[in-house]
Amino acid sequence: MQLLARRYDTGRLAQFEVRDGRVRSVRDCEEEPAPRDPCWIAPGLVDIQINGYGGQEFSSLELTPEKVAAIVREHERFGVTALCPTLTTQADDVLLHGLAMIARACESSPAVERAVVGIHVEGPYISTEDGPRGAHPREHCRAPDWGHFRRFQEAAGGRIALVTLSPEYDEAPDFIARATASGVRVALGHTGADSQQIHRAVDAGARLSTHLGNGAHRQLRRHPNYLWDQLGEDRLAASLIVDGHHLPPEVVRTFVRAKSAERIVLVSDVSGLAGLPAGRYVSSGCELEILPDGRLVIAGQDQLLAGASRPIGDGIVNVMRFAGVDLRAAIEMASTQPASLLGKECGGLRPGDVADWILFRLVPAERPTSLEVVATLRAGEVVYGAID
C-alpha cells in the first residue's frame, strides 16, 4: 500500500509504503499545489481510560464478547487503534463478569486482541470520602488486597495492565510493590491521601496520576494537598481529561507546564452513555444525566461530573488551545506516551514501525477547534473511513 500524507511531527508531505502491517519505506515529497491539501498522518491514538460507548459499558453484568467488540469498533471512528477497557468500582460479581467477557472477546477476535493493550481497573481500591470517590458507589470501595486482585487478574486472563487506587490505605504500599513486580502499572486516583502516603506509594512503584484534578474534594487546603504533591513528583506522569468540562483551560495550562508535555497522557474517560442524546439514564444503578452541552453529571447535580462524553480527539485540539502546545506534543500525549507508560508498541512513521495510524484534518486549519478523522488503520488495514 502507498499513501501520501502530511506528517504530524514535521509538517512535511511524505510518501509511505506499507507491507505486512509495517512501514517499509518513507520518502519526503516536494510541496505541490493540489485541489485539496493532503490529510495529516500520526500514530493511532491510545486511550487508556474508556468505560464503554453508546449505552454499553464494560462494568456490567450484561456485557458480552460481542458488545466488547462493538465498543472497540465504535472507538475506531475516533482514531483509536489501541485502548484499555476500563472497569470502575462495582460489586465483585460485576467486575469478574466484565473482566471475563473482555478476555473472551480477545480470545475469539484477533481484531479485539490487537486493539486491547490491557485492561484498566479503576477501583474498587479507592477513597470512600465524598469528593474523591466521585460517582463510584461507596459500598463497594475498599482497601487494596493482593489476593482479591489476583481473582480479578485470573478472570481477565492476565490482561489487567493498569490499576488505579488510593494510597490512603495502610495496605497500599505493599499492594503497589506486588502489582509493579507482576508487570501491572499502578496509578493514584480518587484519593484524599496526605503527602506521606503519596510519597510512600511512589516509592513503592506508582507511576501515574489518574485524571489529575478530578475525583477530588470540592475544597482543598491551600498547601500541602494531594494535587501539589502529585504535580511536584517527577516520577508520576499525569493523565488529564481535556474535554472542556473536567478542567478549566488555566488548570490544564498549569498542569502541563508543571509536569512538562512529555509526562502528560490524554484520556477520554468516555462513559458507556457517550454517544446517546441528552437526557436522563440509569447506569450501574446510578441515575445520570447528559446535559445539552455534553456534560455527563449525576442527575440533578449539575456540578458533579460522572465521566465524559467526548472522544479523545477533542482533548488533542483542546490541549493545543488551552496549553499552547504544538500538534506533535498533543498527538504524542494521546498515542506514544500512553503506550510507553504501559510498555506497549505504538504506531509510528519510521521504517519498521507498525502501521497503526490515524489520518485526520484539523478544522479550521489555523487555530483548530476540532479534529476530523478521515481514516483509522491498524497494522496497515483500514478499520474506519477510507483513503484515496
Short mmCIF file of C-alpha atoms in Angstrom, two decimals, residues 104-257:
data_model
loop_
_atom_site.label_atom_id
_atom_site.label_comp_id
_atom_site.label_asym_id
_atom_site.label_seq_id
_atom_site.Cartn_x
_atom_site.Cartn_y
_atom_site.Cartn_z
CA ARG A 104 -13.32 -13.97 25.89
CA ALA A 105 -13.65 -11.19 23.32
CA CYS A 106 -9.87 -11.05 22.95
CA GLU A 107 -9.63 -14.83 22.64
CA SER A 108 -12.34 -15.02 19.98
CA SER A 109 -11.44 -11.97 17.87
CA PRO A 110 -7.93 -11.16 16.58
CA ALA A 111 -9.11 -7.58 15.94
CA VAL A 112 -10.15 -7.11 19.57
CA GLU A 113 -6.99 -8.82 20.81
CA ARG A 114 -4.91 -6.40 18.73
CA ALA A 115 -6.84 -3.36 19.96
CA VAL A 116 -6.92 -4.17 23.68
CA VAL A 117 -3.46 -3.35 25.04
CA GLY A 118 -4.56 -4.07 28.58
CA ILE A 119 -7.45 -3.63 30.97
CA HIS A 120 -7.66 -0.68 33.36
CA VAL A 121 -9.30 -1.40 36.72
CA GLU A 122 -10.24 1.96 38.28
CA GLY A 123 -11.21 0.89 41.78
CA PRO A 124 -12.55 -0.62 43.93
CA TYR A 125 -9.45 0.30 45.99
CA ILE A 126 -10.33 3.99 46.22
CA SER A 127 -11.38 6.51 48.85
CA THR A 128 -14.80 6.24 50.49
CA GLU A 129 -14.92 10.02 51.02
CA ASP A 130 -17.38 12.20 49.15
CA GLY A 131 -15.50 14.17 46.52
CA PRO A 132 -12.54 11.85 45.93
CA ARG A 133 -14.93 8.93 45.49
CA GLY A 134 -16.68 10.71 42.61
CA ALA A 135 -19.60 8.68 41.23
CA HIS A 136 -18.18 5.35 42.45
CA PRO A 137 -20.57 3.57 44.87
CA ARG A 138 -19.33 3.89 48.45
CA GLU A 139 -20.49 0.41 49.47
CA HIS A 140 -18.04 -1.24 47.09
CA CYS A 141 -14.96 0.90 47.85
CA ARG A 142 -12.36 -1.00 49.87
CA ALA A 143 -8.71 -1.26 50.82
CA PRO A 144 -6.37 -2.90 48.30
CA ASP A 145 -5.91 -6.61 48.81
CA TRP A 146 -3.49 -8.65 46.71
CA GLY A 147 -5.43 -11.90 47.00
CA HIS A 148 -8.61 -10.10 45.98
CA PHE A 149 -6.88 -8.52 42.97
CA ARG A 150 -5.45 -11.87 41.86
CA ARG A 151 -9.03 -13.11 41.40
CA PHE A 152 -9.59 -10.18 39.03
CA GLN A 153 -6.38 -10.89 37.13
CA GLU A 154 -7.27 -14.57 36.79
CA ALA A 155 -10.71 -13.71 35.40
CA ALA A 156 -9.05 -11.33 32.93
CA GLY A 157 -6.62 -13.97 31.71
CA GLY A 158 -3.72 -11.82 32.91
CA ARG A 159 -4.80 -8.82 30.83
CA ILE A 160 -5.07 -6.21 33.61
CA ALA A 161 -2.31 -3.74 32.79
CA LEU A 162 -3.27 -0.75 34.94
CA VAL A 163 -4.96 -0.33 38.31
CA THR A 164 -6.00 2.99 39.85
CA LEU A 165 -6.09 3.10 43.65
CA SER A 166 -5.95 5.48 46.58
CA PRO A 167 -2.71 5.34 48.60
CA GLU A 168 -4.51 6.41 51.78
CA TYR A 169 -4.84 2.78 52.91
CA ASP A 170 -2.10 1.16 55.01
CA GLU A 171 -2.15 -1.81 52.62
CA ALA A 172 -1.37 0.35 49.58
CA PRO A 173 2.48 0.31 49.51
CA ASP A 174 2.71 -3.48 49.70
CA PHE A 175 -0.02 -3.88 47.07
CA ILE A 176 1.71 -1.40 44.75
CA ALA A 177 5.04 -3.20 45.10
CA ARG A 178 3.42 -6.57 44.33
CA ALA A 179 1.49 -5.21 41.36
CA THR A 180 4.56 -3.49 39.93
CA ALA A 181 6.64 -6.65 40.31
CA SER A 182 3.95 -8.56 38.40
CA GLY A 183 4.07 -6.10 35.49
CA VAL A 184 0.90 -4.17 36.35
CA ARG A 185 1.21 -0.37 36.29
CA VAL A 186 -0.26 1.44 39.29
CA ALA A 187 -1.91 4.85 39.18
CA LEU A 188 -3.05 7.08 42.03
CA GLY A 189 -6.57 8.46 41.86
CA HIS A 190 -9.86 9.06 43.64
CA THR A 191 -7.85 9.80 46.75
CA GLY A 192 -7.72 12.04 49.78
CA ALA A 193 -4.22 10.85 50.70
CA ASP A 194 -1.74 13.01 52.59
CA SER A 195 1.78 13.86 51.45
CA GLN A 196 3.46 10.98 53.26
CA GLN A 197 1.02 8.43 51.83
CA ILE A 198 1.57 9.70 48.29
CA HIS A 199 5.36 9.63 48.63
CA ARG A 200 5.26 6.08 50.02
CA ALA A 201 3.10 5.00 47.07
CA VAL A 202 5.52 6.46 44.56
CA ASP A 203 8.48 4.87 46.33
CA ALA A 204 6.63 1.54 46.06
CA GLY A 205 6.24 1.94 42.29
CA ALA A 206 3.20 4.07 41.40
CA ARG A 207 3.90 5.96 38.18
CA LEU A 208 0.71 7.76 37.11
CA SER A 209 -1.92 10.12 38.48
CA THR A 210 -5.33 9.20 37.06
CA HIS A 211 -7.35 12.16 35.67
CA LEU A 212 -5.46 14.60 37.90
CA GLY A 213 -7.65 17.42 39.16
CA ASN A 214 -10.80 15.30 39.11
CA GLY A 215 -12.05 12.80 41.65
CA ALA A 216 -11.16 15.33 44.36
CA HIS A 217 -12.71 17.34 47.19
CA ARG A 218 -14.60 20.44 46.09
CA GLN A 219 -12.50 22.48 48.54
CA LEU A 220 -8.85 21.82 49.42
CA ARG A 221 -6.35 23.18 51.91
CA ARG A 222 -4.03 25.64 50.14
CA HIS A 223 -0.93 23.58 50.89
CA PRO A 224 0.07 20.92 51.29
CA ASN A 225 -2.55 18.94 49.41
CA TYR A 226 -2.64 15.91 47.14
CA LEU A 227 -2.71 17.94 43.92
CA TRP A 228 0.55 19.76 44.70
CA ASP A 229 2.11 16.52 45.95
CA GLN A 230 1.38 14.75 42.67
CA LEU A 231 2.25 17.72 40.46
CA GLY A 232 5.63 18.09 42.15
CA GLU A 233 6.52 14.39 41.93
CA ASP A 234 8.61 13.90 38.78
CA ARG A 235 8.21 10.12 38.89
CA LEU A 236 4.48 10.48 38.30
CA ALA A 237 3.05 11.10 34.85
CA ALA A 238 -0.46 12.58 34.86
CA SER A 239 -3.49 11.67 32.80
CA LEU A 240 -5.87 14.53 32.05
CA ILE A 241 -9.44 14.73 30.72
CA VAL A 242 -9.27 17.81 28.49
CA ASP A 243 -12.84 17.78 27.18
CA GLY A 244 -13.56 21.39 28.12
CA HIS A 245 -15.71 20.32 31.08
CA HIS A 246 -13.49 18.49 33.56
CA LEU A 247 -10.68 21.06 33.83
CA PRO A 248 -10.67 24.82 33.12
CA PRO A 249 -8.16 25.97 30.46
CA GLU A 250 -5.98 27.70 33.07
CA VAL A 251 -5.71 24.50 35.09
CA VAL A 252 -4.76 22.48 32.01
CA ARG A 253 -2.09 25.04 31.15
CA THR A 254 -0.70 24.97 34.69
CA PHE A 255 -0.67 21.16 34.88
CA VAL A 256 1.11 20.83 31.52
CA ARG A 257 3.72 23.40 32.49
#
